[in-house]
mmCIF file of C-alpha atoms in Angstrom:
data_model
loop_
_atom_site.group_PDB
_atom_site.id
_atom_site.type_symbol
_atom_site.label_atom_id
_atom_site.label_comp_id
_atom_site.label_asym_id
_atom_site.label_seq_id
_atom_site.Cartn_x
_atom_site.Cartn_y
_atom_site.Cartn_z
ATOM 1 C CA ARG A 1 74.866 71.326 99.818
ATOM 2 C CA ARG A 2 73.803 71.202 95.954
ATOM 3 C CA VAL A 3 75.256 72.259 92.808
ATOM 4 C CA VAL A 4 73.147 74.520 90.472
ATOM 5 C CA GLN A 5 74.683 74.078 86.570
ATOM 6 C CA VAL A 6 72.623 76.322 84.138
ATOM 7 C CA GLU A 7 73.029 75.499 80.092
ATOM 8 C CA LEU A 8 71.671 77.107 77.757
ATOM 9 C CA ASP A 9 72.163 73.954 74.895
ATOM 10 C CA ALA A 10 71.000 70.690 76.087
ATOM 11 C CA GLN A 11 72.496 69.055 73.077
ATOM 12 C CA VAL A 12 76.254 70.752 75.019
ATOM 13 C CA VAL A 13 75.307 68.327 78.052
ATOM 14 C CA GLU A 14 74.286 65.671 75.928
ATOM 15 C CA THR A 15 78.045 65.691 73.702
ATOM 16 C CA SER A 16 79.094 65.371 76.959
ATOM 17 C CA LYS A 17 77.627 62.488 77.998
ATOM 18 C CA LYS A 18 78.677 60.916 74.942
ATOM 19 C CA TYR A 19 82.219 61.927 74.245
ATOM 20 C CA PHE A 20 83.757 62.532 78.375
ATOM 21 C CA PRO A 21 80.979 59.971 79.813
ATOM 22 C CA ALA A 22 84.336 59.732 82.973
ATOM 23 C CA ILE A 23 83.276 63.250 83.307
ATOM 24 C CA ALA A 24 79.900 63.425 82.555
ATOM 25 C CA LYS A 25 78.785 61.028 85.664
ATOM 26 C CA ALA A 26 78.422 63.935 87.764
ATOM 27 C CA PHE A 27 75.579 64.540 85.967
ATOM 28 C CA ASP A 28 74.403 61.185 87.612
ATOM 29 C CA ASP A 29 75.002 62.753 91.249
ATOM 30 C CA PRO A 30 71.227 63.579 92.913
ATOM 31 C CA ARG A 31 73.158 67.120 94.326
ATOM 32 C CA LEU A 32 73.351 68.695 90.598
ATOM 33 C CA GLU A 33 70.227 70.778 89.533
ATOM 34 C CA LEU A 34 70.879 70.938 86.023
ATOM 35 C CA ARG A 35 68.902 73.175 84.245
ATOM 36 C CA ILE A 36 68.433 73.269 80.380
ATOM 37 C CA GLU A 37 67.683 77.612 79.892
ATOM 38 C CA ASP A 38 69.600 80.893 79.613
ATOM 39 C CA ALA A 39 71.568 81.110 82.625
ATOM 40 C CA ILE A 40 71.579 85.420 82.229
ATOM 41 C CA ALA A 41 67.809 85.344 82.798
ATOM 42 C CA TRP A 42 68.397 82.323 85.336
ATOM 43 C CA VAL A 43 70.498 85.221 87.381
ATOM 44 C CA LYS A 44 68.074 87.786 87.122
ATOM 45 C CA ARG A 45 65.415 85.027 88.516
ATOM 46 C CA GLU A 46 66.959 83.287 90.563
ATOM 47 C CA ALA A 47 69.111 86.752 92.348
ATOM 48 C CA ALA A 48 65.189 88.454 93.097
ATOM 49 C CA ASN A 49 63.682 85.109 94.272
ATOM 50 C CA ASN A 50 66.630 83.816 96.389
ATOM 51 C CA PRO A 51 69.517 85.903 97.695
ATOM 52 C CA ASP A 52 71.983 84.882 99.364
ATOM 53 C CA SER A 53 71.486 81.797 98.080
ATOM 54 C CA LEU A 54 74.509 80.787 96.846
ATOM 55 C CA ASP A 55 78.391 80.303 98.039
ATOM 56 C CA ALA A 56 79.924 80.619 94.633
ATOM 57 C CA VAL A 57 79.399 81.374 90.797
ATOM 58 C CA ILE A 58 81.570 79.966 88.525
ATOM 59 C CA ILE A 59 80.777 81.637 84.579
ATOM 60 C CA ASP A 60 82.087 79.707 82.362
ATOM 61 C CA SER A 61 81.813 81.010 78.931
ATOM 62 C CA THR A 62 82.260 81.074 75.308
ATOM 63 C CA ASP A 63 85.794 81.828 74.874
ATOM 64 C CA ASN A 64 85.595 85.050 73.576
ATOM 65 C CA PRO A 65 83.348 86.456 75.866
ATOM 66 C CA LEU A 66 80.801 88.496 74.589
ATOM 67 C CA VAL A 67 80.870 91.768 76.645
ATOM 68 C CA SER A 68 77.893 93.037 75.563
ATOM 69 C CA ILE A 69 75.454 89.920 77.448
ATOM 70 C CA TRP A 70 77.175 91.123 80.373
ATOM 71 C CA THR A 71 76.246 94.408 82.402
ATOM 72 C CA VAL A 72 76.323 96.078 85.733
ATOM 73 C CA GLU A 73 72.490 94.442 85.907
ATOM 74 C CA PHE A 74 73.580 90.716 85.529
ATOM 75 C CA TYR A 75 77.125 91.570 88.211
ATOM 76 C CA SER A 76 74.779 93.330 90.004
ATOM 77 C CA ALA A 77 72.355 90.345 90.241
ATOM 78 C CA VAL A 78 74.718 87.977 90.904
ATOM 79 C CA ARG A 79 76.103 89.871 93.903
ATOM 80 C CA LYS A 80 73.168 89.908 95.419
ATOM 81 C CA MET A 81 72.868 85.919 94.877
ATOM 82 C CA LEU A 82 75.931 85.483 96.647
ATOM 83 C CA ARG A 83 75.571 84.600 100.485
ATOM 84 C CA HIS A 84 78.215 86.849 102.785
ATOM 85 C CA GLY A 85 81.792 85.996 101.726
ATOM 86 C CA GLY A 86 80.883 84.405 97.843
ATOM 87 C CA VAL A 87 82.809 84.687 95.220
ATOM 88 C CA LEU A 88 82.647 85.099 90.805
ATOM 89 C CA MET A 89 84.258 83.018 89.292
ATOM 90 C CA GLN A 90 84.588 83.639 85.262
ATOM 91 C CA ASN A 91 86.799 83.073 82.322
ATOM 92 C CA ILE A 92 87.348 86.535 80.407
ATOM 93 C CA GLU A 93 90.004 85.954 77.783
ATOM 94 C CA GLY A 94 93.610 85.848 76.160
ATOM 95 C CA MET A 95 95.539 89.203 77.496
ATOM 96 C CA ASP A 96 95.221 89.853 74.129
ATOM 97 C CA SER A 97 91.967 92.081 74.493
ATOM 98 C CA PRO A 98 92.603 94.959 77.149
ATOM 99 C CA ALA A 99 89.677 96.369 76.298
ATOM 100 C CA GLN A 100 87.390 93.818 77.150
ATOM 101 C CA LEU A 101 89.243 92.783 80.558
ATOM 102 C CA GLU A 102 88.925 96.842 81.652
ATOM 103 C CA THR A 103 85.023 96.665 80.382
ATOM 104 C CA MET A 104 84.621 93.306 82.584
ATOM 105 C CA LEU A 105 86.219 94.710 85.625
ATOM 106 C CA ARG A 106 84.538 97.761 85.511
ATOM 107 C CA MET A 107 81.086 95.892 85.393
ATOM 108 C CA ARG A 108 82.142 93.548 88.633
ATOM 109 C CA MET A 109 83.424 96.837 89.901
ATOM 110 C CA GLU A 110 80.185 98.992 89.664
ATOM 111 C CA ALA A 111 78.240 96.201 90.988
ATOM 112 C CA GLY A 112 79.625 95.631 94.518
ATOM 113 C CA PHE A 113 82.244 93.348 93.919
ATOM 114 C CA THR A 114 84.635 95.748 95.054
ATOM 115 C CA ARG A 115 88.204 93.014 95.085
ATOM 116 C CA ASN A 116 89.252 91.120 91.997
ATOM 117 C CA ARG A 117 91.917 89.237 91.326
ATOM 118 C CA PRO A 118 92.764 87.888 87.566
ATOM 119 C CA VAL A 119 94.085 83.976 87.537
ATOM 120 C CA THR A 120 96.086 83.093 85.349
ATOM 121 C CA MET A 121 95.766 79.856 83.459
ATOM 122 C CA THR A 122 97.852 77.597 80.496
ATOM 123 C CA THR A 123 96.221 74.291 79.375
ATOM 124 C CA ILE A 124 97.116 72.846 76.529
ATOM 125 C CA ASP A 125 94.476 74.198 74.381
ATOM 126 C CA TYR A 126 95.237 77.405 74.558
ATOM 127 C CA GLU A 127 98.726 78.541 73.001
ATOM 128 C CA HIS A 128 98.912 81.669 75.541
ATOM 129 C CA PRO A 129 97.365 82.654 79.361
ATOM 130 C CA TYR A 130 94.022 83.002 79.498
ATOM 131 C CA LEU A 131 92.264 84.824 82.122
ATOM 132 C CA ALA A 132 89.841 84.871 84.317
ATOM 133 C CA PHE A 133 88.968 87.114 87.136
ATOM 134 C CA LEU A 134 88.033 86.049 90.632
ATOM 135 C CA SER A 135 85.908 88.649 92.432
ATOM 136 C CA SER A 136 84.516 89.558 95.904
ATOM 137 C CA GLY A 137 82.593 91.646 97.975
ATOM 138 C CA ARG A 138 84.786 93.984 101.127
ATOM 139 C CA GLU A 139 84.403 91.587 103.010
ATOM 140 C CA THR A 140 86.483 88.818 101.526
ATOM 141 C CA VAL A 141 89.823 89.075 100.237
ATOM 142 C CA CYS A 142 90.024 87.011 97.456
ATOM 143 C CA PRO A 143 92.167 83.759 97.521
ATOM 144 C CA GLY A 144 95.704 83.432 96.241
ATOM 145 C CA PRO A 145 97.953 80.591 95.805
ATOM 146 C CA VAL A 146 97.433 77.441 97.513
ATOM 147 C CA PRO A 147 101.114 76.765 99.721
ATOM 148 C CA ASP A 148 101.942 74.350 96.300
ATOM 149 C CA ALA A 149 100.699 76.361 93.441
ATOM 150 C CA GLU A 150 104.797 77.081 92.215
ATOM 151 C CA ARG A 151 105.018 73.631 93.099
ATOM 152 C CA ARG A 152 102.140 72.352 90.999
ATOM 153 C CA ALA A 153 102.124 75.189 88.280
ATOM 154 C CA ARG A 154 105.844 73.693 87.017
ATOM 155 C CA PRO A 155 104.947 73.089 83.352
ATOM 156 C CA LEU A 156 104.013 69.419 82.937
ATOM 157 C CA ARG A 157 106.964 67.322 80.831
ATOM 158 C CA ALA A 158 104.957 66.233 77.691
ATOM 159 C CA THR A 159 106.608 63.878 75.134
ATOM 160 C CA LEU A 160 104.397 64.046 72.425
ATOM 161 C CA TYR A 161 103.731 67.912 73.054
ATOM 162 C CA SER A 162 105.482 70.889 72.108
ATOM 163 C CA PRO A 163 104.596 74.287 71.395
ATOM 164 C CA ALA A 164 105.767 73.663 67.986
ATOM 165 C CA LEU A 165 103.452 71.051 67.364
ATOM 166 C CA HIS A 166 100.909 72.378 68.520
ATOM 167 C CA ARG A 167 101.079 75.565 65.582
ATOM 168 C CA ALA A 168 101.632 73.475 63.677
ATOM 169 C CA ALA A 169 98.343 71.551 64.159
ATOM 170 C CA LEU A 170 96.590 75.025 63.740
ATOM 171 C CA ALA A 171 98.029 75.637 60.665
ATOM 172 C CA VAL A 172 95.807 73.134 59.059
#
């Protein structure tokens, strides 16, 4: 087993090592193959050279992905890289961009990701729920929440944080 991380900018990795050393220690894991290059080009090349080679693809792009860089051709290449039963997870945007959500979903469907499940996430650094799509082919039912998801999703009781404080901090 291996994990391939394709990062466009080496500075992202170096910054992670400097400011998030506990997380960045994963870069030392021998199972990690770190590639510093354009991930879209890597996917297209990898799909041609190594089809059916991955169980999952996770795309963690910018907070507001540039729709123009994603294409049906790209998602078709991702689908080709996935083994039977493989899945694609990609963060998309807040739910306030319906046109972008529809475009991203349409491209996935055209590329053969016939099953798509929206996944909402709430994190301390975003005011509204964030949306991702978990996508698969017809042969795989995108898994739903784990049995204890409701218990685990209960809001944390923060003592030093509130949504009002968050909004005030961003108003500077």
